[in-house]
Amino acid sequence: MNWIERDKQSIWHPFTPLLGVDDPLYIKSAEGVYLITEDGRKILDAVSSWWVNLHGHAHPAIAKAVAEQAASLEHVIFAGFTHKPAITLAENLLSILPDNQDKIFYSDNGSTAVEVALKMAFQYWFNKGDVRKKVIAIDGAYHGDTFGAMSVGERGDFTKPFNEHLFEVEFIDFPTPENESKVFEHFKNIIETEEVASFIFEPIVQGASGMRMYNEQFLDKLISYAQDHNILCIADEVMTGFGRIGKLFACDYISSNPDIFCLSKGLTGGAMALGVTSCTKEVIEAFTSQDLHKTFLHGHSFTANPIACAAAVASFELLTSPTCRVNLSRIEQKHKVFHAKIKGHPRIKDIRYKGTILALEFFTDKDSSYFSEMRNQLYPFFLKKNILLRPLGNLIYLIPPYIITDKELDKIYDAIEEFLAL
Ligand code: PMP
């Protein structure tokens, strides 16, 4: 039996058919921007394996940090103990997050970083003797697969079987230049009439719903209004964080500072899963009293795993290097030129870019949902050309590792043009 046959007998891959292929590909190793199969086929990972591998695969500095940490302290429970990688990483993150961020809380992945943020915000009010049930979120959002994260996300194909079990959320429409004033009125009305605990959002770019971008000044306006009414603002930077949209954080584009940040994905540069929720001093103070019942009752076995934190410290060094800054603007510049070249193509409904993201939406007379027929066309077309792009209905996007070369970007753009010429 080969690896795929063995895989089929023992592993459930519910996502694979959604991509328009029957079986997963067996990957033997990965290096730089490439995933390598057993027979030596090299696939250009233009989505950083779902927005994770910031500096490519198996980066020597990250691999070294992981190996050294594994050999000295691989794990210790984070209740009653602490360690150097966790402390160093927390200090590093606080040095780049907005000044109002006071403490780092560790968890395991993006969804749990969001769960923690939501629980923090609910309990913040509870500890103050004020039970607030409502959260405001933006239509089309994706914040993760766990129940709290699903509650504040788009109620669609992904949540249908669970909708009755999700908590109550007030959704505002996705902001566009045409509807901003209406959305703002709705937002104000919710805040004035409901007991709102928090406002959660993907800042500037909604990732999983198709790299949809909205106006940063408008986001600023929403946050300022919510904060003027003492509502905790949660920036889910799981996708946008760590340079993805040009600046270190999406919130670096705005002037107000959210109260809580959720981070994951690029945090460790892809070597390990790790989640972070940071918050202000004011939030922390609601939990620190003599009454133990008021402490934050949330903890995971793998919280602040030393190997994951060490990988994140190594990734942070790479991220904050001058080389990385140069790469970020180089990629954005390349996207800009390509955008100018193909915009207006009759098959393109919309094309947008920001930082390292480039997304193309195609005209289709068919269903453009996640389950659309177009997935059977898009993903396999690029994969045959040894390029991994992410399809979403009638849309495809790239979000490459920062080490991708101009030549490799050109290869992707050429393939897109070939697809357009079909
Ligand atoms: N928040 C956002 C904005 C995300 O894009 C994602 C993942 N796509 C998550 C949360 C959930 O992260 P994870 O997949 O690590 O649970």
CSV table of C-alpha atoms and ligand atoms in Angstrom, one decimal:
chain,number,residue,atom,x,y,z
A,1,MET,CA,0.0,0.0,0.0
A,2,ASN,CA,1.3,3.5,-0.8
A,3,TRP,CA,1.0,6.4,1.6
A,4,ILE,CA,-2.3,7.7,0.1
A,5,GLU,CA,-3.9,4.3,0.4
A,6,ARG,CA,-2.8,4.1,4.0
A,7,ASP,CA,-4.0,7.7,4.6
A,8,LYS,CA,-7.4,6.8,3.2
A,9,GLN,CA,-7.8,3.9,5.6
A,10,SER,CA,-7.1,5.9,8.7
A,11,ILE,CA,-7.6,9.6,8.2
A,12,TRP,CA,-10.6,11.8,7.6
A,13,HIS,CA,-10.0,14.8,5.4
A,14,PRO,CA,-13.3,16.6,5.2
A,15,PHE,CA,-11.8,19.7,3.7
A,16,THR,CA,-10.1,18.1,0.7
A,17,PRO,CA,-13.1,17.5,-1.5
A,18,LEU,CA,-14.1,21.1,-1.0
A,19,LEU,CA,-11.0,22.0,-2.9
A,20,GLY,CA,-12.1,20.2,-6.0
A,21,VAL,CA,-9.7,17.2,-5.7
A,22,ASP,CA,-10.5,13.7,-4.4
A,23,ASP,CA,-7.3,12.8,-2.5
A,24,PRO,CA,-4.7,14.8,-0.6
A,25,LEU,CA,-1.2,15.0,-2.0
A,26,TYR,CA,1.5,13.3,0.0
A,27,ILE,CA,4.1,15.8,1.1
A,28,LYS,CA,7.4,14.5,2.0
A,29,SER,CA,9.2,17.7,3.0
A,30,ALA,CA,9.1,21.4,2.6
A,31,GLU,CA,11.7,24.0,2.1
A,32,GLY,CA,11.5,27.8,1.5
A,33,VAL,CA,8.4,28.5,-0.6
A,34,TYR,CA,8.1,24.8,-1.8
A,35,LEU,CA,6.2,21.8,-0.7
A,36,ILE,CA,8.0,18.7,-2.0
A,37,THR,CA,6.3,15.4,-2.9
A,38,GLU,CA,7.9,11.9,-2.7
A,39,ASP,CA,8.7,11.9,-6.4
A,40,GLY,CA,10.4,15.3,-6.2
A,41,ARG,CA,7.6,17.5,-7.5
A,42,LYS,CA,7.9,21.0,-6.0
A,43,ILE,CA,4.7,22.9,-5.3
A,44,LEU,CA,5.0,26.7,-4.8
A,45,ASP,CA,3.1,27.4,-1.6
A,46,ALA,CA,1.6,30.7,-2.6
A,47,VAL,CA,-0.8,30.8,0.4
A,48,SER,CA,1.8,30.1,3.1
A,49,SER,CA,-0.1,27.0,4.0
A,50,TRP,CA,-3.2,28.9,5.0
A,51,TRP,CA,-1.4,32.2,5.9
A,52,VAL,CA,0.9,30.6,8.4
A,53,ASN,CA,4.4,30.2,7.1
A,54,LEU,CA,5.6,33.8,7.0
A,55,HIS,CA,9.2,33.1,6.2
A,56,GLY,CA,8.7,30.0,4.1
A,57,HIS,CA,9.0,26.4,5.3
A,58,ALA,CA,11.7,24.9,7.5
A,59,HIS,CA,13.5,28.2,7.9
A,60,PRO,CA,16.9,27.4,9.4
A,61,ALA,CA,16.6,29.9,12.2
A,62,ILE,CA,13.2,28.6,13.3
A,63,ALA,CA,14.2,25.0,12.9
A,64,LYS,CA,17.3,25.6,15.1
A,65,ALA,CA,15.2,27.4,17.8
A,66,VAL,CA,12.7,24.5,17.8
A,67,ALA,CA,15.4,21.8,18.0
A,68,GLU,CA,17.3,23.5,20.8
A,69,GLN,CA,14.1,24.2,22.8
A,70,ALA,CA,13.0,20.6,22.3
A,71,ALA,CA,16.2,19.3,23.7
A,72,SER,CA,16.2,21.6,26.8
A,73,LEU,CA,12.5,22.2,27.9
A,74,GLU,CA,9.8,20.8,25.6
A,75,HIS,CA,6.8,21.3,27.8
A,76,VAL,CA,5.8,22.4,31.3
A,77,ILE,CA,2.4,23.2,32.5
A,78,PHE,CA,1.8,26.9,32.5
A,79,ALA,CA,0.0,27.1,35.8
A,80,GLY,CA,2.4,27.7,38.6
A,81,PHE,CA,5.4,27.7,36.2
A,82,THR,CA,6.9,30.0,33.6
A,83,HIS,CA,9.9,30.0,31.2
A,84,LYS,CA,12.2,32.0,29.1
A,85,PRO,CA,10.6,31.5,25.7
A,86,ALA,CA,7.2,32.6,27.0
A,87,ILE,CA,8.6,35.7,28.8
A,88,THR,CA,10.8,36.7,25.8
A,89,LEU,CA,7.9,36.3,23.4
A,90,ALA,CA,5.5,38.3,25.6
A,91,GLU,CA,8.0,41.1,25.9
A,92,ASN,CA,8.6,41.1,22.1
A,93,LEU,CA,4.9,41.1,21.3
A,94,LEU,CA,4.2,44.0,23.7
A,95,SER,CA,7.0,45.9,22.1
A,96,ILE,CA,5.2,45.9,18.7
A,97,LEU,CA,1.5,46.0,19.8
A,98,PRO,CA,-0.1,49.3,20.5
A,99,ASP,CA,1.0,51.0,23.8
A,100,ASN,CA,-2.4,50.3,25.5
A,101,GLN,CA,-1.7,46.5,25.4
A,102,ASP,CA,-0.5,45.4,28.9
A,103,LYS,CA,-0.4,41.6,29.1
A,104,ILE,CA,-0.2,38.5,27.0
A,105,PHE,CA,-2.5,35.5,27.6
A,106,TYR,CA,-1.4,32.3,25.8
A,107,SER,CA,-3.5,29.6,24.2
A,108,ASP,CA,-3.2,27.2,21.3
A,109,ASN,CA,-4.5,28.5,18.0
A,110,GLY,CA,-6.6,31.2,16.3
A,111,SER,CA,-9.9,29.9,17.4
A,112,THR,CA,-8.9,29.6,21.0
A,113,ALA,CA,-7.3,33.1,20.9
A,114,VAL,CA,-10.8,34.3,19.9
A,115,GLU,CA,-12.6,32.2,22.5
A,116,VAL,CA,-10.4,33.7,25.1
A,117,ALA,CA,-11.1,37.2,23.9
A,118,LEU,CA,-14.8,36.7,24.0
A,119,LYS,CA,-14.7,35.0,27.4
A,120,MET,CA,-12.5,37.8,28.7
A,121,ALA,CA,-15.0,40.5,27.5
A,122,PHE,CA,-18.0,38.7,29.0
A,123,GLN,CA,-16.3,38.0,32.3
A,124,TYR,CA,-15.0,41.6,32.4
A,125,TRP,CA,-18.6,42.8,32.7
A,126,PHE,CA,-19.7,39.9,34.9
A,127,ASN,CA,-16.9,40.7,37.4
A,128,LYS,CA,-18.2,44.3,37.4
A,129,GLY,CA,-21.6,42.9,38.3
A,130,ASP,CA,-23.1,43.7,34.9
A,131,VAL,CA,-24.1,40.7,32.8
A,132,ARG,CA,-23.9,41.7,29.1
A,133,LYS,CA,-25.1,39.2,26.6
A,134,LYS,CA,-24.6,40.8,23.3
A,135,VAL,CA,-21.5,41.0,21.0
A,136,ILE,CA,-21.4,43.0,17.8
A,137,ALA,CA,-19.7,41.5,14.8
A,138,ILE,CA,-19.5,42.2,11.1
A,139,ASP,CA,-21.3,40.2,8.4
A,140,GLY,CA,-19.2,37.8,6.6
A,141,ALA,CA,-16.6,37.5,9.4
A,142,TYR,CA,-14.7,34.3,10.1
A,143,HIS,CA,-13.2,34.0,13.6
A,144,GLY,CA,-12.7,30.2,13.9
A,145,ASP,CA,-14.4,26.9,14.2
A,146,THR,CA,-15.1,26.6,17.9
A,147,PHE,CA,-18.6,27.5,19.2
A,148,GLY,CA,-17.9,31.0,20.5
A,149,ALA,CA,-15.8,31.8,17.4
A,150,MET,CA,-18.6,30.4,15.2
A,151,SER,CA,-21.2,32.5,17.0
A,152,VAL,CA,-19.5,35.7,16.0
A,153,GLY,CA,-18.8,34.5,12.4
A,154,GLU,CA,-20.9,34.4,9.3
A,155,ARG,CA,-23.9,32.2,9.7
A,156,GLY,CA,-23.7,30.3,6.5
A,157,ASP,CA,-22.7,27.0,5.0
A,158,PHE,CA,-20.1,26.4,7.7
A,159,THR,CA,-22.4,27.0,10.7
A,160,LYS,CA,-25.8,25.8,9.4
A,161,PRO,CA,-25.9,22.5,11.5
A,162,PHE,CA,-25.0,24.5,14.6
A,163,ASN,CA,-26.9,27.8,14.3
A,164,GLU,CA,-29.4,26.9,17.0
A,165,HIS,CA,-26.5,26.4,19.5
A,166,LEU,CA,-24.7,29.6,18.9
A,167,PHE,CA,-25.1,32.6,21.2
A,168,GLU,CA,-26.8,35.8,20.2
A,169,VAL,CA,-24.9,38.3,18.2
A,170,GLU,CA,-25.8,41.6,16.5
A,171,PHE,CA,-24.3,41.7,13.0
A,172,ILE,CA,-23.7,44.9,11.2
A,173,ASP,CA,-23.5,44.9,7.4
A,174,PHE,CA,-20.0,44.6,5.8
A,175,PRO,CA,-19.0,48.3,5.3
A,176,THR,CA,-18.8,49.6,1.8
A,177,PRO,CA,-18.5,53.2,0.6
A,178,GLU,CA,-22.2,53.1,-0.3
A,179,ASN,CA,-23.6,51.9,3.0
A,180,GLU,CA,-21.2,53.3,5.6
A,181,SER,CA,-23.6,55.9,7.0
A,182,LYS,CA,-26.4,53.3,7.3
A,183,VAL,CA,-24.0,50.8,8.9
A,184,PHE,CA,-22.9,53.4,11.4
A,185,GLU,CA,-26.5,54.3,12.3
A,186,HIS,CA,-27.2,50.6,12.9
A,187,PHE,CA,-24.1,50.2,15.0
A,188,LYS,CA,-25.0,53.2,17.2
A,189,ASN,CA,-28.5,52.0,17.6
A,190,ILE,CA,-27.4,48.6,18.8
A,191,ILE,CA,-25.0,50.2,21.3
A,192,GLU,CA,-27.7,52.5,22.5
A,193,THR,CA,-30.4,49.9,22.9
A,194,GLU,CA,-28.6,46.6,23.8
A,195,GLU,CA,-26.4,45.5,26.6
A,196,VAL,CA,-23.2,45.0,24.5
A,197,ALA,CA,-20.2,43.4,26.0
A,198,SER,CA,-17.8,43.6,23.0
A,199,PHE,CA,-17.3,44.5,19.3
A,200,ILE,CA,-15.2,41.9,17.4
A,201,PHE,CA,-13.8,42.5,13.9
A,202,GLU,CA,-11.2,41.4,11.5
A,203,PRO,CA,-9.5,44.8,10.9
A,204,ILE,CA,-9.5,46.2,7.4
A,205,VAL,CA,-9.5,42.8,5.6
A,206,GLN,CA,-11.9,39.9,6.2
A,207,GLY,CA,-9.8,36.9,5.3
A,208,ALA,CA,-11.8,33.7,5.0
A,209,SER,CA,-14.8,35.4,3.4
A,210,GLY,CA,-12.7,36.2,0.4
A,211,MET,CA,-10.0,38.8,1.4
A,212,ARG,CA,-12.7,41.5,1.5
A,213,MET,CA,-11.3,44.9,2.3
A,214,TYR,CA,-13.0,47.9,4.0
A,215,ASN,CA,-12.2,51.4,4.8
A,216,GLU,CA,-9.8,51.9,7.7
A,217,GLN,CA,-11.1,55.3,8.7
A,218,PHE,CA,-14.6,53.8,9.0
A,219,LEU,CA,-13.2,51.1,11.3
A,220,ASP,CA,-11.6,53.8,13.4
A,221,LYS,CA,-15.0,55.5,13.7
A,222,LEU,CA,-16.7,52.3,14.9
A,223,ILE,CA,-14.0,51.6,17.4
A,224,SER,CA,-14.0,55.2,18.8
A,225,TYR,CA,-17.7,55.2,19.1
A,226,ALA,CA,-17.8,51.8,20.9
A,227,GLN,CA,-15.0,52.8,23.2
A,228,ASP,CA,-16.7,56.1,24.1
A,229,HIS,CA,-19.5,53.8,25.3
A,230,ASN,CA,-17.1,51.6,27.2
A,231,ILE,CA,-17.6,48.6,24.9
A,232,LEU,CA,-14.5,46.4,24.6
A,233,CYS,CA,-13.2,46.3,21.1
A,234,ILE,CA,-11.6,43.0,20.0
A,235,ALA,CA,-9.2,43.1,17.0
A,236,ASP,CA,-8.9,39.6,15.5
A,237,GLU,CA,-5.5,39.9,13.8
A,238,VAL,CA,-5.1,36.1,13.4
A,239,MET,CA,-4.9,36.6,9.7
A,240,THR,CA,-3.8,40.3,9.3
A,241,GLY,CA,-1.1,40.2,12.0
A,242,PHE,CA,2.6,40.0,11.5
A,243,GLY,CA,3.0,42.0,8.3
A,244,ARG,CA,0.4,40.3,6.2
A,245,ILE,CA,-1.2,43.5,5.0
A,246,GLY,CA,2.0,45.6,4.9
A,247,LYS,CA,2.3,47.0,8.4
A,248,LEU,CA,3.0,44.7,11.4
A,249,PHE,CA,-0.6,44.8,12.4
A,250,ALA,CA,-3.7,46.0,10.5
A,251,CYS,CA,-4.5,48.2,13.5
A,252,ASP,CA,-1.3,50.1,12.7
A,253,TYR,CA,-3.3,51.7,9.9
A,254,ILE,CA,-5.8,53.2,12.3
A,255,SER,CA,-5.5,55.7,15.1
A,256,SER,CA,-7.7,54.2,17.8
A,257,ASN,CA,-6.3,51.2,19.8
A,258,PRO,CA,-8.6,48.2,20.3
A,259,ASP,CA,-8.7,46.8,23.9
A,260,ILE,CA,-8.0,43.2,23.0
A,261,PHE,CA,-6.0,41.5,20.2
A,262,CYS,CA,-6.1,37.9,19.0
A,263,LEU,CA,-3.0,36.6,17.3
A,264,SER,CA,-2.0,33.2,15.8
A,265,LYS,CA,-1.2,31.8,12.3
A,266,GLY,CA,2.0,33.7,11.5
A,267,LEU,CA,3.0,34.0,15.1
A,268,THR,CA,5.4,31.0,15.1
A,269,GLY,CA,6.3,31.3,11.5
A,270,GLY,CA,4.5,28.0,11.0
A,271,ALA,CA,6.6,25.7,13.1
A,272,MET,CA,4.1,25.1,15.8
A,273,ALA,CA,0.5,26.1,16.8
A,274,LEU,CA,0.2,28.9,19.3
A,275,GLY,CA,-2.4,31.5,20.1
A,276,VAL,CA,-2.2,34.8,21.9
A,277,THR,CA,-4.8,37.1,23.3
A,278,SER,CA,-3.5,40.4,24.6
A,279,CYS,CA,-5.4,43.0,26.6
A,280,THR,CA,-5.2,46.4,28.3
A,281,LYS,CA,-4.5,47.0,32.0
A,282,GLU,CA,-8.1,48.0,32.5
A,283,VAL,CA,-9.3,44.6,31.4
A,284,ILE,CA,-6.8,42.8,33.6
A,285,GLU,CA,-7.8,44.9,36.6
A,286,ALA,CA,-11.3,43.5,36.4
A,287,PHE,CA,-9.9,40.1,37.1
A,288,THR,CA,-7.4,40.8,39.8
A,289,SER,CA,-9.0,41.0,43.2
A,290,GLN,CA,-8.9,39.1,46.4
A,291,ASP,CA,-11.9,37.1,45.2
A,292,LEU,CA,-10.6,34.0,43.4
A,293,HIS,CA,-13.9,33.5,41.7
A,294,LYS,CA,-13.1,36.6,39.7
A,295,THR,CA,-9.9,35.2,38.2
A,296,PHE,CA,-9.9,34.2,34.5
A,297,LEU,CA,-11.0,30.6,34.5
A,298,HIS,CA,-9.5,29.4,31.3
A,299,GLY,CA,-6.4,27.3,30.7
A,300,HIS,CA,-5.1,24.7,28.1
A,301,SER,CA,-2.7,21.9,28.6
A,302,PHE,CA,-0.5,23.3,25.9
A,303,THR,CA,-0.7,26.9,26.9
A,304,ALA,CA,2.6,28.7,26.1
A,305,ASN,CA,4.3,25.6,25.0
A,306,PRO,CA,8.0,26.3,25.2
A,307,ILE,CA,8.8,25.0,21.7
A,308,ALA,CA,6.0,27.0,20.1
A,309,CYS,CA,7.1,30.1,22.0
A,310,ALA,CA,10.8,29.6,21.0
A,311,ALA,CA,9.7,29.2,17.3
A,312,ALA,CA,7.7,32.5,17.7
A,313,VAL,CA,10.7,34.3,19.2
A,314,ALA,CA,12.8,33.2,16.2
A,315,SER,CA,10.1,34.2,13.8
A,316,PHE,CA,9.8,37.6,15.5
A,317,GLU,CA,13.6,38.2,14.9
A,318,LEU,CA,13.1,37.5,11.2
A,319,LEU,CA,9.9,39.6,11.0
A,320,THR,CA,11.4,42.7,12.5
A,321,SER,CA,14.6,42.5,10.4
A,322,PRO,CA,15.2,45.2,7.7
A,323,THR,CA,15.2,42.4,5.0
A,324,CYS,CA,11.6,41.5,5.9
A,325,ARG,CA,10.5,45.1,5.7
A,326,VAL,CA,12.0,45.3,2.2
A,327,ASN,CA,10.3,42.1,1.2
A,328,LEU,CA,6.9,43.3,2.4
A,329,SER,CA,7.0,46.4,0.3
A,330,ARG,CA,8.6,44.5,-2.7
A,331,ILE,CA,5.7,42.0,-2.7
A,332,GLU,CA,3.1,44.8,-2.5
A,333,GLN,CA,4.7,46.7,-5.3
A,334,LYS,CA,4.7,43.5,-7.5
A,335,HIS,CA,1.0,43.0,-6.8
A,336,LYS,CA,0.3,46.6,-7.6
A,337,VAL,CA,1.9,46.3,-11.1
A,338,PHE,CA,0.1,43.0,-11.8
A,339,HIS,CA,-3.1,44.5,-10.6
A,340,ALA,CA,-2.7,47.4,-13.0
A,341,LYS,CA,-1.9,45.0,-15.8
A,342,ILE,CA,-5.0,42.8,-15.6
A,343,LYS,CA,-7.7,45.0,-14.0
A,344,GLY,CA,-10.5,45.5,-16.4
A,345,HIS,CA,-10.1,42.0,-17.9
A,346,PRO,CA,-13.6,40.8,-19.0
A,347,ARG,CA,-13.4,37.7,-16.8
A,348,ILE,CA,-12.5,39.6,-13.7
A,349,LYS,CA,-15.3,40.9,-11.5
A,350,ASP,CA,-12.9,42.4,-8.9
A,351,ILE,CA,-9.3,42.3,-8.1
A,352,ARG,CA,-7.9,43.7,-4.9
A,353,TYR,CA,-4.5,43.8,-3.1
A,354,LYS,CA,-3.1,45.0,0.1
A,355,GLY,CA,0.3,44.1,1.5
A,356,THR,CA,1.1,40.5,0.6
A,357,ILE,CA,-2.5,39.7,-0.3
A,358,LEU,CA,-3.8,39.5,-3.9
A,359,ALA,CA,-7.4,38.3,-4.5
A,360,LEU,CA,-9.2,37.8,-7.8
A,361,GLU,CA,-12.9,37.4,-8.1
A,362,PHE,CA,-14.2,36.0,-11.4
A,363,PHE,CA,-17.5,36.5,-13.1
A,364,THR,CA,-19.6,33.4,-13.0
A,365,ASP,CA,-23.1,32.7,-13.9
A,366,LYS,CA,-23.1,29.8,-11.5
A,367,ASP,CA,-23.2,29.6,-7.7
A,368,SER,CA,-20.4,31.6,-6.1
A,369,SER,CA,-20.6,30.1,-2.7
A,370,TYR,CA,-17.9,28.0,-1.0
A,371,PHE,CA,-19.5,24.9,-2.5
A,372,SER,CA,-19.5,26.4,-6.0
A,373,GLU,CA,-18.6,24.4,-9.1
A,374,MET,CA,-15.7,26.8,-9.8
A,375,ARG,CA,-13.6,25.1,-7.1
A,376,ASN,CA,-13.3,22.1,-9.5
A,377,GLN,CA,-11.8,24.4,-12.0
A,378,LEU,CA,-9.6,26.8,-10.0
A,379,TYR,CA,-7.6,24.8,-7.5
A,380,PRO,CA,-6.8,21.9,-9.8
A,381,PHE,CA,-5.8,24.3,-12.6
A,382,PHE,CA,-3.1,25.9,-10.5
A,383,LEU,CA,-2.1,22.7,-8.7
A,384,LYS,CA,-1.4,21.1,-12.1
A,385,LYS,CA,1.0,24.0,-12.6
A,386,ASN,CA,2.6,23.2,-9.2
A,387,ILE,CA,1.2,26.4,-7.6
A,388,LEU,CA,-0.9,26.2,-4.4
A,389,LEU,CA,-3.5,29.0,-4.4
A,390,ARG,CA,-6.7,29.1,-2.3
A,391,PRO,CA,-10.0,29.0,-4.0
A,392,LEU,CA,-13.2,30.4,-2.4
A,393,GLY,CA,-16.2,30.0,-4.6
A,394,ASN,CA,-15.5,32.2,-7.7
A,395,LEU,CA,-12.4,33.7,-6.1
A,396,ILE,CA,-8.8,32.8,-5.8
A,397,TYR,CA,-6.1,34.5,-3.8
A,398,LEU,CA,-2.4,34.4,-2.9
A,399,ILE,CA,-0.8,35.4,0.3
A,400,PRO,CA,2.8,34.1,-0.1
A,401,PRO,CA,5.7,33.7,2.3
A,402,TYR,CA,7.8,36.9,2.5
A,403,ILE,CA,10.8,35.2,1.0
A,404,ILE,CA,9.1,34.6,-2.3
A,405,THR,CA,11.2,35.9,-5.1
A,406,ASP,CA,10.1,38.2,-8.0
A,407,LYS,CA,10.6,35.3,-10.4
A,408,GLU,CA,8.3,33.1,-8.3
A,409,LEU,CA,5.7,35.8,-8.2
A,410,ASP,CA,5.9,36.2,-11.9
A,411,LYS,CA,5.3,32.5,-12.3
A,412,ILE,CA,2.1,32.8,-10.4
A,413,TYR,CA,1.0,35.9,-12.3
A,414,ASP,CA,1.7,34.1,-15.6
A,415,ALA,CA,-0.4,31.1,-14.5
A,416,ILE,CA,-3.3,33.5,-13.6
A,417,GLU,CA,-3.1,35.1,-17.0
A,418,GLU,CA,-3.2,31.6,-18.6
A,419,PHE,CA,-6.3,30.9,-16.6
A,420,LEU,CA,-7.9,34.1,-17.7
A,421,ALA,CA,-7.1,33.2,-21.3
A,422,LEU,CA,-9.0,29.9,-21.1
B,1,PMP,N1,-9.6,34.4,13.1
B,1,PMP,C1,-9.3,34.6,11.8
B,1,PMP,C2,-9.4,36.1,11.3
B,1,PMP,C3,-8.9,33.6,11.0
B,1,PMP,O1,-8.7,33.9,9.7
B,1,PMP,C4,-8.9,32.3,11.4
B,1,PMP,C5,-8.4,31.1,10.6
B,1,PMP,N2,-8.7,31.2,9.2
B,1,PMP,C6,-9.1,32.1,12.8
B,1,PMP,C7,-9.5,33.1,13.6
B,1,PMP,C8,-9.1,30.7,13.4
B,1,PMP,O2,-7.8,30.3,13.5
B,1,PMP,P1,-7.4,28.7,13.6
B,1,PMP,O3,-7.6,28.1,12.2
B,1,PMP,O4,-5.9,28.7,14.0
B,1,PMP,O5,-8.2,28.2,14.7
